[in-house]
Tab-separated table of C-alpha atoms and ligand atoms in Angstrom:
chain	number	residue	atom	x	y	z
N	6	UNK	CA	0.000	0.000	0.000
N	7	UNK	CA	1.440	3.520	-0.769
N	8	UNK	CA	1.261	5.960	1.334
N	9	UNK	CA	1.665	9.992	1.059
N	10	UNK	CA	1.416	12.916	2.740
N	11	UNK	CA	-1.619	14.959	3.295
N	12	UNK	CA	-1.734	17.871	0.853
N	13	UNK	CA	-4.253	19.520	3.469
N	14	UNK	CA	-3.076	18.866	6.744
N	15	UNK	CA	0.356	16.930	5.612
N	16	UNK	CA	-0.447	13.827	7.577
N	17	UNK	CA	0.455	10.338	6.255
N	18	UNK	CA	-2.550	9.097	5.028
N	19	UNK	CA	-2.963	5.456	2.659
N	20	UNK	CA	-3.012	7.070	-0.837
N	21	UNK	CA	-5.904	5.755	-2.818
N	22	UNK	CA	-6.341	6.635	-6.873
N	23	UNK	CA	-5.676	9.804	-7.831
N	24	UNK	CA	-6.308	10.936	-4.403
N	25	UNK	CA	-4.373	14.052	-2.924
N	26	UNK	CA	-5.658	14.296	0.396
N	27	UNK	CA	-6.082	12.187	3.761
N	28	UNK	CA	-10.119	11.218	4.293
N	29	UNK	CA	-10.744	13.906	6.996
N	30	UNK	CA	-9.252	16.669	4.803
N	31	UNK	CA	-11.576	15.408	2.248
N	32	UNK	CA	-14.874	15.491	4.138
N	33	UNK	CA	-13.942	18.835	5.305
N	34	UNK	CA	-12.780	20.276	1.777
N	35	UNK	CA	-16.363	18.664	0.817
N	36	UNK	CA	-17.920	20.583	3.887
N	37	UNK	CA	-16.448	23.779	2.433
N	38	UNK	CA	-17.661	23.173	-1.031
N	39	UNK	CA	-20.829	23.155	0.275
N	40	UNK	CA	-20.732	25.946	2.410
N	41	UNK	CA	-19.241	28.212	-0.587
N	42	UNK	CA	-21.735	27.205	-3.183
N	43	UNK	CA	-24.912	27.878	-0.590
N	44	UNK	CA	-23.494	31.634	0.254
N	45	UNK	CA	-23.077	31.598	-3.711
N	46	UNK	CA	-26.347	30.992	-3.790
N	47	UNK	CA	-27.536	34.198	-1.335
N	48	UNK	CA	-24.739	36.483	-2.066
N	49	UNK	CA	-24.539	35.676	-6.160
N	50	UNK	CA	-22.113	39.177	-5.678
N	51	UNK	CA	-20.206	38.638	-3.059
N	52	UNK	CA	-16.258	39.298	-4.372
N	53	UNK	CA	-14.019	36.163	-4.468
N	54	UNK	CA	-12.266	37.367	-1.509
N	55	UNK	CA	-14.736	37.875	0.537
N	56	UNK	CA	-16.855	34.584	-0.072
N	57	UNK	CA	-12.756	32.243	0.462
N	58	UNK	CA	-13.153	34.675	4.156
N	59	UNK	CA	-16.567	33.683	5.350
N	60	UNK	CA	-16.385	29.937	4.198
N	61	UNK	CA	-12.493	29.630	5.352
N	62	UNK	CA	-11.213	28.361	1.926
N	63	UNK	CA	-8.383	30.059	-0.428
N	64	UNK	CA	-9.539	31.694	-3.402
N	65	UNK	CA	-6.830	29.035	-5.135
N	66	UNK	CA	-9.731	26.442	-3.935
N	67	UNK	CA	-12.595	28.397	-5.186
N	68	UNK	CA	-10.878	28.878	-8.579
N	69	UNK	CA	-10.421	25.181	-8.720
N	70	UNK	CA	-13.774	24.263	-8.092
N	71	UNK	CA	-14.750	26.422	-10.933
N	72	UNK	CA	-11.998	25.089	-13.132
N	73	UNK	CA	-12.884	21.597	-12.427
N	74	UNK	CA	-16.827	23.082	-13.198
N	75	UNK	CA	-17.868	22.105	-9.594
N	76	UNK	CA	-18.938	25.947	-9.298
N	77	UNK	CA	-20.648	28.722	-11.766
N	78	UNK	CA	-20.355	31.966	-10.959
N	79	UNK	CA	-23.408	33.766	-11.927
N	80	UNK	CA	-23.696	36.899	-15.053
N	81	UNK	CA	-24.463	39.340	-12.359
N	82	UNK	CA	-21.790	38.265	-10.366
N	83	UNK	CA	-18.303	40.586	-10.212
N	84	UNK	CA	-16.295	37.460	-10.720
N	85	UNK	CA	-14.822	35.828	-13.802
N	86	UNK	CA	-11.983	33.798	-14.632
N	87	UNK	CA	-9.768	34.244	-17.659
N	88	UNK	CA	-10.215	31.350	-20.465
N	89	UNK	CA	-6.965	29.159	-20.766
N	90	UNK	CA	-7.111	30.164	-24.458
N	91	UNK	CA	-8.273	33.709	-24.931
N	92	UNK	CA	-8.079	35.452	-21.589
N	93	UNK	CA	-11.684	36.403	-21.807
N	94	UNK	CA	-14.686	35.888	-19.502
N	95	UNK	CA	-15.557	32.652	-17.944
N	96	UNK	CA	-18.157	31.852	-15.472
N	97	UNK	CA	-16.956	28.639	-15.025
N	98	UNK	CA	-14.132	25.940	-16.722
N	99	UNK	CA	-11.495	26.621	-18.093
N	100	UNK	CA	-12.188	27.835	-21.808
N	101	UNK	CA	-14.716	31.009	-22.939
N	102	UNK	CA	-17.733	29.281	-24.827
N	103	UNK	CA	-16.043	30.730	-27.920
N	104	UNK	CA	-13.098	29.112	-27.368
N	105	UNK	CA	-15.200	26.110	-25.998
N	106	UNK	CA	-16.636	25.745	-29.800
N	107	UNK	CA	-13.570	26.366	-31.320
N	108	UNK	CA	-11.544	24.011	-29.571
N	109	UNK	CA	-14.509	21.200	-30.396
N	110	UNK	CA	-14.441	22.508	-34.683
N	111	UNK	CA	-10.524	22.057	-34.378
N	112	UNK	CA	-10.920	18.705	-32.999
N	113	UNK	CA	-13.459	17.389	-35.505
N	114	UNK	CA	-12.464	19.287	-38.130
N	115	UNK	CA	-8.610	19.562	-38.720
N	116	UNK	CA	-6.874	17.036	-36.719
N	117	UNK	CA	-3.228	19.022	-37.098
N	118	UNK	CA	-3.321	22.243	-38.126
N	119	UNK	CA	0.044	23.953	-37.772
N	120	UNK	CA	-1.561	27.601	-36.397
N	121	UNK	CA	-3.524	25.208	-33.697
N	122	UNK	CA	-2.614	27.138	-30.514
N	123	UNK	CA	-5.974	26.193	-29.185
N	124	UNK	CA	-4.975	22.446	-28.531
N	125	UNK	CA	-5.186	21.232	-25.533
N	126	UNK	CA	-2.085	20.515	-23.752
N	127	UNK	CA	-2.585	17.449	-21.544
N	128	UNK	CA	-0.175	18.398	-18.974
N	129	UNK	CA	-0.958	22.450	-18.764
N	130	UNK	CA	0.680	22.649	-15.014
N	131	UNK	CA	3.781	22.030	-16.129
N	132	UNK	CA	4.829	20.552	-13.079
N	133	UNK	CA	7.548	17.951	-14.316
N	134	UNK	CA	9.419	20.558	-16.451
N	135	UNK	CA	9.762	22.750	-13.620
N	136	UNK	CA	11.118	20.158	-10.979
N	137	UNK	CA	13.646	19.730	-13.911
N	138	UNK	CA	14.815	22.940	-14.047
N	139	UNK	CA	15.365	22.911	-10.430
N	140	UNK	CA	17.727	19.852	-10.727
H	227	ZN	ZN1	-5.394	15.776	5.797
H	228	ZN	ZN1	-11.656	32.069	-24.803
Protein backbone atom coordinates (compact mmCIF):
# COMPACT_ATOMS: atom_id res chain seq x y z
CA UNK A 1 0.00 0.00 0.00
CA UNK A 2 1.44 3.52 -0.77
CA UNK A 3 1.26 5.96 1.33
CA UNK A 4 1.66 9.99 1.06
CA UNK A 5 1.42 12.92 2.74
CA UNK A 6 -1.62 14.96 3.29
CA UNK A 7 -1.73 17.87 0.85
CA UNK A 8 -4.25 19.52 3.47
CA UNK A 9 -3.08 18.87 6.74
CA UNK A 10 0.36 16.93 5.61
CA UNK A 11 -0.45 13.83 7.58
CA UNK A 12 0.45 10.34 6.25
CA UNK A 13 -2.55 9.10 5.03
CA UNK A 14 -2.96 5.46 2.66
CA UNK A 15 -3.01 7.07 -0.84
CA UNK A 16 -5.90 5.76 -2.82
CA UNK A 17 -6.34 6.64 -6.87
CA UNK A 18 -5.68 9.80 -7.83
CA UNK A 19 -6.31 10.94 -4.40
CA UNK A 20 -4.37 14.05 -2.92
CA UNK A 21 -5.66 14.30 0.40
CA UNK A 22 -6.08 12.19 3.76
CA UNK A 23 -10.12 11.22 4.29
CA UNK A 24 -10.74 13.91 7.00
CA UNK A 25 -9.25 16.67 4.80
CA UNK A 26 -11.58 15.41 2.25
CA UNK A 27 -14.87 15.49 4.14
CA UNK A 28 -13.94 18.84 5.30
CA UNK A 29 -12.78 20.28 1.78
CA UNK A 30 -16.36 18.66 0.82
CA UNK A 31 -17.92 20.58 3.89
CA UNK A 32 -16.45 23.78 2.43
CA UNK A 33 -17.66 23.17 -1.03
CA UNK A 34 -20.83 23.15 0.27
CA UNK A 35 -20.73 25.95 2.41
CA UNK A 36 -19.24 28.21 -0.59
CA UNK A 37 -21.73 27.20 -3.18
CA UNK A 38 -24.91 27.88 -0.59
CA UNK A 39 -23.49 31.63 0.25
CA UNK A 40 -23.08 31.60 -3.71
CA UNK A 41 -26.35 30.99 -3.79
CA UNK A 42 -27.54 34.20 -1.33
CA UNK A 43 -24.74 36.48 -2.07
CA UNK A 44 -24.54 35.68 -6.16
CA UNK A 45 -22.11 39.18 -5.68
CA UNK A 46 -20.21 38.64 -3.06
CA UNK A 47 -16.26 39.30 -4.37
CA UNK A 48 -14.02 36.16 -4.47
CA UNK A 49 -12.27 37.37 -1.51
CA UNK A 50 -14.74 37.87 0.54
CA UNK A 51 -16.85 34.58 -0.07
CA UNK A 52 -12.76 32.24 0.46
CA UNK A 53 -13.15 34.67 4.16
CA UNK A 54 -16.57 33.68 5.35
CA UNK A 55 -16.38 29.94 4.20
CA UNK A 56 -12.49 29.63 5.35
CA UNK A 57 -11.21 28.36 1.93
CA UNK A 58 -8.38 30.06 -0.43
CA UNK A 59 -9.54 31.69 -3.40
CA UNK A 60 -6.83 29.03 -5.13
CA UNK A 61 -9.73 26.44 -3.93
CA UNK A 62 -12.59 28.40 -5.19
CA UNK A 63 -10.88 28.88 -8.58
CA UNK A 64 -10.42 25.18 -8.72
CA UNK A 65 -13.77 24.26 -8.09
CA UNK A 66 -14.75 26.42 -10.93
CA UNK A 67 -12.00 25.09 -13.13
CA UNK A 68 -12.88 21.60 -12.43
CA UNK A 69 -16.83 23.08 -13.20
CA UNK A 70 -17.87 22.11 -9.59
CA UNK A 71 -18.94 25.95 -9.30
CA UNK A 72 -20.65 28.72 -11.77
CA UNK A 73 -20.36 31.97 -10.96
CA UNK A 74 -23.41 33.77 -11.93
CA UNK A 75 -23.70 36.90 -15.05
CA UNK A 76 -24.46 39.34 -12.36
CA UNK A 77 -21.79 38.26 -10.37
CA UNK A 78 -18.30 40.59 -10.21
CA UNK A 79 -16.29 37.46 -10.72
CA UNK A 80 -14.82 35.83 -13.80
CA UNK A 81 -11.98 33.80 -14.63
CA UNK A 82 -9.77 34.24 -17.66
CA UNK A 83 -10.21 31.35 -20.46
CA UNK A 84 -6.97 29.16 -20.77
CA UNK A 85 -7.11 30.16 -24.46
CA UNK A 86 -8.27 33.71 -24.93
CA UNK A 87 -8.08 35.45 -21.59
CA UNK A 88 -11.68 36.40 -21.81
CA UNK A 89 -14.69 35.89 -19.50
CA UNK A 90 -15.56 32.65 -17.94
CA UNK A 91 -18.16 31.85 -15.47
CA UNK A 92 -16.96 28.64 -15.03
CA UNK A 93 -14.13 25.94 -16.72
CA UNK A 94 -11.50 26.62 -18.09
CA UNK A 95 -12.19 27.83 -21.81
CA UNK A 96 -14.72 31.01 -22.94
CA UNK A 97 -17.73 29.28 -24.83
CA UNK A 98 -16.04 30.73 -27.92
CA UNK A 99 -13.10 29.11 -27.37
CA UNK A 100 -15.20 26.11 -26.00
CA UNK A 101 -16.64 25.74 -29.80
CA UNK A 102 -13.57 26.37 -31.32
CA UNK A 103 -11.54 24.01 -29.57
CA UNK A 104 -14.51 21.20 -30.40
CA UNK A 105 -14.44 22.51 -34.68
CA UNK A 106 -10.52 22.06 -34.38
CA UNK A 107 -10.92 18.71 -33.00
CA UNK A 108 -13.46 17.39 -35.51
CA UNK A 109 -12.46 19.29 -38.13
CA UNK A 110 -8.61 19.56 -38.72
CA UNK A 111 -6.87 17.04 -36.72
CA UNK A 112 -3.23 19.02 -37.10
CA UNK A 113 -3.32 22.24 -38.13
CA UNK A 114 0.04 23.95 -37.77
CA UNK A 115 -1.56 27.60 -36.40
CA UNK A 116 -3.52 25.21 -33.70
CA UNK A 117 -2.61 27.14 -30.51
CA UNK A 118 -5.97 26.19 -29.19
CA UNK A 119 -4.97 22.45 -28.53
CA UNK A 120 -5.19 21.23 -25.53
CA UNK A 121 -2.08 20.51 -23.75
CA UNK A 122 -2.58 17.45 -21.54
CA UNK A 123 -0.18 18.40 -18.97
CA UNK A 124 -0.96 22.45 -18.76
CA UNK A 125 0.68 22.65 -15.01
CA UNK A 126 3.78 22.03 -16.13
CA UNK A 127 4.83 20.55 -13.08
CA UNK A 128 7.55 17.95 -14.32
CA UNK A 129 9.42 20.56 -16.45
CA UNK A 130 9.76 22.75 -13.62
CA UNK A 131 11.12 20.16 -10.98
CA UNK A 132 13.65 19.73 -13.91
CA UNK A 133 14.82 22.94 -14.05
CA UNK A 134 15.36 22.91 -10.43
CA UNK A 135 17.73 19.85 -10.73
ZN1 LIG B 1 -5.39 15.78 5.80
ZN1 LIG C 1 -11.66 32.07 -24.80
Amino acid sequence: MEVRNCRGCGRLFNYLQGQQMCPACMADLEDKFQSVKEFLRENPKAPLNVIAEKNDVSVKQIKQWVREERLTFTEESQITLECEACGGKVLTGRFCDKCRTSLQNEFSSAYKRPTATLTPKKNTNGKDKMRFLDN
